Amino acid sequence: MRAALHEAKKALGRTSPNPAVGAVLVWRNRIVAKGHHRRAGAPHAEIACLRNLRRHVPPDATLYVTLEPCSTHGRTGACTSELIKAGVRTVVIGALDANPRHRGRAVPQLQAAGVEVRTGILGEDCRRLNEAFNKWIVTRRPFVIAKCGMSLDGRLSRREGEPRWITDSVARRHSHQLRAQVDAILVGAETLRADNPRLTVRGVSGARQPWRVVVTRSGKLPKTARLFRDRWSSMQHWSTECKFILAPLSSVVRSSLLPDGARAESLRRCTSRSSPTRQSDRVSASLVTRRSGGIFP
């Protein structure tokens, strides 16, 4: 199952609105085929794995898959039907699908066809892999990750005139890896005006560029801002009231939303008046030891 999880992680951030899923086929204690779901509309992990085998499935082989196989027809056929047709006799499932259309349906379908099924193997790891999808598919609201870089004594920025970064290159690389896994990045208008950020993914091979969301009450944003002038300038969304952000965004942001920028006034109003657990699903913080900058109110 760890090998299947490794396969699934290859497509993190690239399968939205679908979950990331990996599968491996084991025969005589050896992995003989691997596969993962690459993007929405592409073959699911189980099917990709079987195709990579390029031979008939041995009757004593076991398929390990991180997520319950789908049991309905959508862009692709039902994976349960394909597994039965391929002659898979044993299936080990990491986590049940959070999708109400599929949840718990694959197991009885496979068992009725004589397939041995085990569930819950590394279940928590498999569920955590798709925590964003699991929230969105049930609530139709994005999974929100609150990100910040700060010093151990609570500073989020340096004093004027000091070098611009409070974090090191490792933390900044992690930030881009995080961006590569989400559907959108959200900032307030003050961050846009003060920092003129690009809000793009850089240094991550094959990454999709996320939507860029600006929260503004006035709607008056600098036309010369970088995000209005690059090749991804069409991938933007504005909101004027914080309480109305998440519902409209669900039309373009299917799984994850990353609030970014310490100076985002409207974003601060949105988050600081409620408990973090009500506004964010996960917190990602980079801690540094340097003491400089101002204190975040």
Coordinates of C-alpha atoms in Angstrom, one line a residue:
M1 CA 0.0 0.0 0.0
R2 CA 2.9 2.4 0.6
A3 CA 4.0 1.8 -3.0
A4 CA 0.4 2.6 -4.1
L5 CA 0.5 5.8 -2.0
H6 CA 3.8 6.7 -3.7
E7 CA 2.1 6.3 -7.1
A8 CA -0.8 8.5 -6.0
K9 CA 1.4 11.3 -4.9
K10 CA 2.9 11.6 -8.4
A11 CA -0.4 13.3 -9.5
L12 CA -1.1 15.5 -6.4
G13 CA -2.5 18.8 -7.7
R14 CA -3.1 17.5 -11.2
T15 CA -6.3 15.5 -10.9
S16 CA -8.8 18.1 -9.7
P17 CA -11.8 17.7 -9.5
N18 CA -10.9 14.1 -9.0
P19 CA -8.9 12.6 -6.1
A20 CA -5.3 11.4 -6.4
V21 CA -5.2 7.6 -6.5
G22 CA -2.5 5.1 -6.9
A23 CA -2.5 1.3 -7.5
V24 CA 0.0 -1.6 -7.7
L25 CA -0.4 -5.2 -8.7
V26 CA 1.5 -7.7 -6.6
W27 CA 2.2 -11.3 -7.7
R28 CA 4.4 -13.8 -5.8
N29 CA 5.6 -11.0 -3.4
R30 CA 6.7 -8.8 -6.3
I31 CA 5.2 -5.6 -7.7
V32 CA 4.6 -6.4 -11.4
A33 CA 2.6 -3.3 -12.4
K34 CA 2.0 0.2 -11.2
G35 CA -0.4 3.0 -12.1
H36 CA -1.9 6.3 -11.0
H37 CA -4.7 8.6 -12.1
R38 CA -3.0 11.3 -14.1
R39 CA -5.8 13.9 -14.7
A40 CA -9.6 14.2 -14.8
G41 CA -10.8 12.1 -17.8
A42 CA -7.8 9.9 -17.9
P43 CA -7.9 6.2 -16.9
H44 CA -8.3 5.6 -13.2
A45 CA -5.4 4.2 -11.2
E46 CA -6.6 0.6 -11.2
I47 CA -7.1 0.6 -15.0
A48 CA -3.7 2.3 -15.7
C49 CA -2.1 -0.3 -13.5
L50 CA -3.7 -3.2 -15.3
R51 CA -2.8 -1.7 -18.7
N52 CA 0.8 -1.4 -17.6
L53 CA 0.9 -5.2 -16.8
R54 CA 0.5 -5.9 -20.6
R55 CA -0.6 -9.5 -19.9
H56 CA -3.4 -11.5 -18.3
V57 CA -3.8 -10.9 -14.6
P58 CA -2.4 -14.0 -12.7
P59 CA -5.2 -15.6 -10.6
D60 CA -3.2 -15.3 -7.4
A61 CA -2.2 -11.6 -7.9
T62 CA -3.4 -8.9 -5.5
L63 CA -4.3 -5.4 -6.5
Y64 CA -3.6 -2.7 -3.9
V65 CA -5.4 0.6 -4.5
T66 CA -5.4 3.7 -2.2
L67 CA -9.0 4.6 -2.8
E68 CA -12.2 2.5 -3.2
P69 CA -12.7 1.8 -6.9
C70 CA -15.5 3.7 -8.6
S71 CA -18.7 1.8 -9.2
T72 CA -20.6 4.1 -11.6
H73 CA -20.1 5.2 -15.1
G74 CA -18.8 8.8 -15.7
R75 CA -16.1 10.0 -18.0
T76 CA -14.7 6.5 -17.7
G77 CA -16.4 3.2 -17.1
A78 CA -16.9 1.7 -13.6
C79 CA -13.6 0.4 -12.3
T80 CA -15.4 -2.4 -10.4
S81 CA -16.7 -3.9 -13.7
E82 CA -13.2 -3.6 -15.3
L83 CA -11.5 -5.3 -12.4
I84 CA -14.0 -8.2 -12.5
K85 CA -13.6 -8.5 -16.2
A86 CA -9.8 -8.5 -16.0
G87 CA -9.9 -11.5 -13.5
V88 CA -8.6 -9.7 -10.4
R89 CA -9.4 -12.1 -7.5
T90 CA -8.0 -10.1 -4.5
V91 CA -8.3 -6.3 -3.9
V92 CA -6.9 -4.4 -1.0
I93 CA -8.4 -0.9 -0.5
G94 CA -6.8 1.9 1.6
A95 CA -9.8 4.2 2.1
L96 CA -13.4 4.2 1.2
D97 CA -14.5 7.0 -1.3
A98 CA -15.9 10.1 0.4
N99 CA -18.1 10.6 -2.7
P100 CA -21.7 9.8 -1.7
R101 CA -22.2 8.3 -5.2
H102 CA -19.5 5.7 -4.7
R103 CA -18.9 5.3 -1.0
G104 CA -19.1 1.7 0.2
R105 CA -20.6 0.4 -3.1
A106 CA -17.5 -1.2 -4.6
V107 CA -17.0 -3.7 -1.9
P108 CA -20.3 -5.6 -2.2
Q109 CA -20.1 -5.5 -6.0
L110 CA -16.6 -7.1 -6.0
Q111 CA -17.5 -9.6 -3.3
A112 CA -20.7 -10.6 -5.2
A113 CA -18.4 -11.5 -8.2
G114 CA -16.2 -13.7 -6.0
V115 CA -13.4 -11.1 -5.4
E116 CA -11.8 -11.1 -1.9
V117 CA -11.7 -7.6 -0.6
R118 CA -9.9 -6.0 2.4
T119 CA -10.2 -2.4 3.4
G120 CA -8.6 0.1 5.8
I121 CA -4.9 -0.7 5.0
L122 CA -3.0 2.5 5.8
G123 CA -6.5 4.0 5.8
E124 CA -5.6 7.2 7.6
D125 CA -2.6 7.9 5.2
C126 CA -4.9 7.2 2.2
R127 CA -7.7 9.5 3.6
R128 CA -5.2 12.3 4.3
L129 CA -3.9 12.2 0.8
N130 CA -7.2 13.4 -0.5
E131 CA -8.3 15.6 2.4
A132 CA -9.2 18.5 0.1
F133 CA -11.3 16.3 -2.2
N134 CA -13.0 14.7 0.7
K135 CA -14.3 18.0 2.0
W136 CA -15.3 19.4 -1.4
I137 CA -17.2 16.3 -2.6
V138 CA -19.4 16.4 0.5
T139 CA -19.8 20.2 1.2
R140 CA -19.0 21.7 -2.2
R141 CA -16.8 24.1 -0.4
P142 CA -13.0 24.4 -1.0
F143 CA -10.5 23.0 1.5
V144 CA -8.6 26.0 2.9
I145 CA -4.9 26.0 3.7
A146 CA -3.7 29.0 5.7
K147 CA 0.0 29.6 4.9
C148 CA 2.5 31.9 6.5
G149 CA 6.2 32.4 7.1
M150 CA 7.1 33.8 10.5
S151 CA 9.9 34.1 13.0
L152 CA 9.8 32.2 16.3
D153 CA 8.9 35.4 18.1
G154 CA 5.9 36.1 15.9
R155 CA 7.2 38.4 13.1
L156 CA 5.8 37.9 9.6
S157 CA 7.9 40.5 7.8
R158 CA 11.2 42.4 8.0
R159 CA 11.8 46.0 8.7
E160 CA 11.8 48.4 5.8
G161 CA 15.2 48.4 4.1
E162 CA 16.1 44.8 5.1
P163 CA 16.2 42.0 2.6
R164 CA 12.7 41.1 1.5
W165 CA 12.6 37.4 2.6
I166 CA 12.0 36.3 6.1
T167 CA 12.1 32.7 5.1
D168 CA 14.9 30.7 3.4
S169 CA 15.1 29.0 0.0
V170 CA 13.9 25.7 1.4
A171 CA 10.7 27.2 2.8
R172 CA 10.1 29.2 -0.4
R173 CA 10.5 26.0 -2.4
H174 CA 8.0 24.3 -0.2
S175 CA 5.6 27.2 -0.8
H176 CA 5.7 26.6 -4.5
Q177 CA 5.2 22.9 -4.0
L178 CA 2.1 23.8 -1.9
R179 CA 0.9 26.1 -4.7
A180 CA 1.2 23.3 -7.2
Q181 CA -1.2 21.2 -5.2
V182 CA -4.1 23.7 -4.9
D183 CA -6.7 25.0 -7.3
A184 CA -6.4 28.7 -6.2
I185 CA -4.4 31.2 -4.3
L186 CA -6.2 34.0 -2.4
V187 CA -4.8 37.4 -1.4
G188 CA -6.2 40.7 -0.2
A189 CA -6.0 43.9 -2.2
E190 CA -3.3 45.3 0.1
T191 CA -1.0 42.4 -0.6
L192 CA -1.5 43.0 -4.3
R193 CA -0.7 46.7 -4.0
A194 CA 2.3 46.4 -1.7
D195 CA 4.0 43.3 -3.0
N196 CA 2.8 43.0 -6.6
P197 CA 3.1 39.2 -6.4
R198 CA 2.9 36.8 -9.3
L199 CA 1.1 34.1 -7.4
T200 CA 2.3 31.5 -9.8
V201 CA 4.0 28.1 -9.4
R202 CA 7.7 28.2 -10.2
G203 CA 10.3 25.5 -10.1
V204 CA 7.8 22.5 -10.0
S205 CA 7.9 20.4 -13.2
G206 CA 4.6 19.8 -14.9
A207 CA 2.6 21.8 -12.3
R208 CA -0.8 23.4 -13.2
Q209 CA -1.1 27.1 -12.6
P210 CA -3.7 27.9 -9.9
W211 CA -6.5 30.4 -10.1
R212 CA -5.5 33.7 -8.5
V213 CA -8.2 35.3 -6.2
V214 CA -8.1 38.9 -5.0
V215 CA -10.3 40.0 -2.2
T216 CA -11.2 43.7 -2.6
R217 CA -14.0 46.0 -1.3
S218 CA -13.4 48.9 -3.7
G219 CA -12.5 46.9 -6.9
K220 CA -9.7 49.4 -7.5
L221 CA -6.7 47.4 -8.3
P222 CA -3.5 48.5 -10.1
K223 CA -3.8 47.6 -13.8
T224 CA 0.0 47.3 -13.9
A225 CA 0.0 44.4 -11.4
R226 CA 1.9 41.4 -12.6
L227 CA -1.0 39.0 -12.4
F228 CA -3.0 41.2 -14.9
R229 CA -0.2 41.2 -17.4
D230 CA 1.2 37.6 -17.7
R231 CA 0.0 34.7 -19.8
W232 CA -2.3 33.4 -17.0
S233 CA -4.1 36.7 -16.6
S234 CA -7.5 35.1 -17.4
M235 CA -7.3 32.9 -14.4
Q236 CA -8.5 35.4 -11.8
H237 CA -11.5 35.9 -9.6
W238 CA -12.6 38.8 -7.4
S239 CA -14.8 38.9 -4.3
T240 CA -15.9 42.0 -2.4
E241 CA -17.2 40.5 0.8
C242 CA -15.3 37.8 2.7
K243 CA -18.4 36.0 3.8
F244 CA -19.3 35.4 0.2
I245 CA -15.9 34.0 -0.9
L246 CA -16.2 30.3 -0.5
A247 CA -19.6 29.6 -2.1
P248 CA -19.0 31.4 -5.5
L249 CA -15.4 30.0 -5.7
S250 CA -16.7 26.4 -5.7
S251 CA -17.5 26.9 -9.4
V252 CA -13.8 27.2 -10.2
V253 CA -12.0 26.0 -7.1
R254 CA -13.0 22.3 -6.6
S255 CA -10.6 21.2 -3.8
S256 CA -8.0 23.5 -2.3
L257 CA -7.7 27.2 -1.6
L258 CA -4.4 28.8 -0.4
P259 CA -4.7 32.2 1.4
D260 CA -1.4 34.0 0.9
G261 CA 0.0 37.3 2.1
A262 CA 0.4 38.8 5.6
R263 CA -0.7 42.3 4.6
A264 CA -4.0 41.3 3.2
E265 CA -6.4 43.6 5.1
S266 CA -9.6 42.2 3.9
L267 CA -8.3 38.7 4.3
R268 CA -7.3 39.5 7.9
R269 CA -10.8 40.8 8.6
C270 CA -12.1 37.5 7.2
T271 CA -9.9 35.3 9.3
S272 CA -9.0 37.1 12.5
R273 CA -12.5 37.5 13.9
S274 CA -13.2 33.8 14.0
S275 CA -11.3 30.8 15.3
P276 CA -8.7 29.4 12.8
T277 CA -10.5 26.1 12.8
R278 CA -13.6 27.6 11.4
Q279 CA -11.9 29.4 8.6
S280 CA -9.0 27.0 7.7
D281 CA -8.8 23.3 7.3
R282 CA -5.0 23.1 7.5
V283 CA -2.2 25.4 8.6
S284 CA 1.2 25.4 6.9
A285 CA 3.8 27.5 8.6
S286 CA 7.6 28.0 8.1
L287 CA 9.3 29.0 11.3
V288 CA 12.6 31.0 11.3
T289 CA 14.8 32.2 14.1
R290 CA 15.6 35.7 12.8
R291 CA 14.0 38.5 14.8
S292 CA 13.0 41.4 12.6
G293 CA 10.0 43.1 11.2
G294 CA 6.7 44.2 12.7
I295 CA 4.2 42.3 14.8
F296 CA 1.1 41.0 13.1
P297 CA -1.9 42.5 14.8

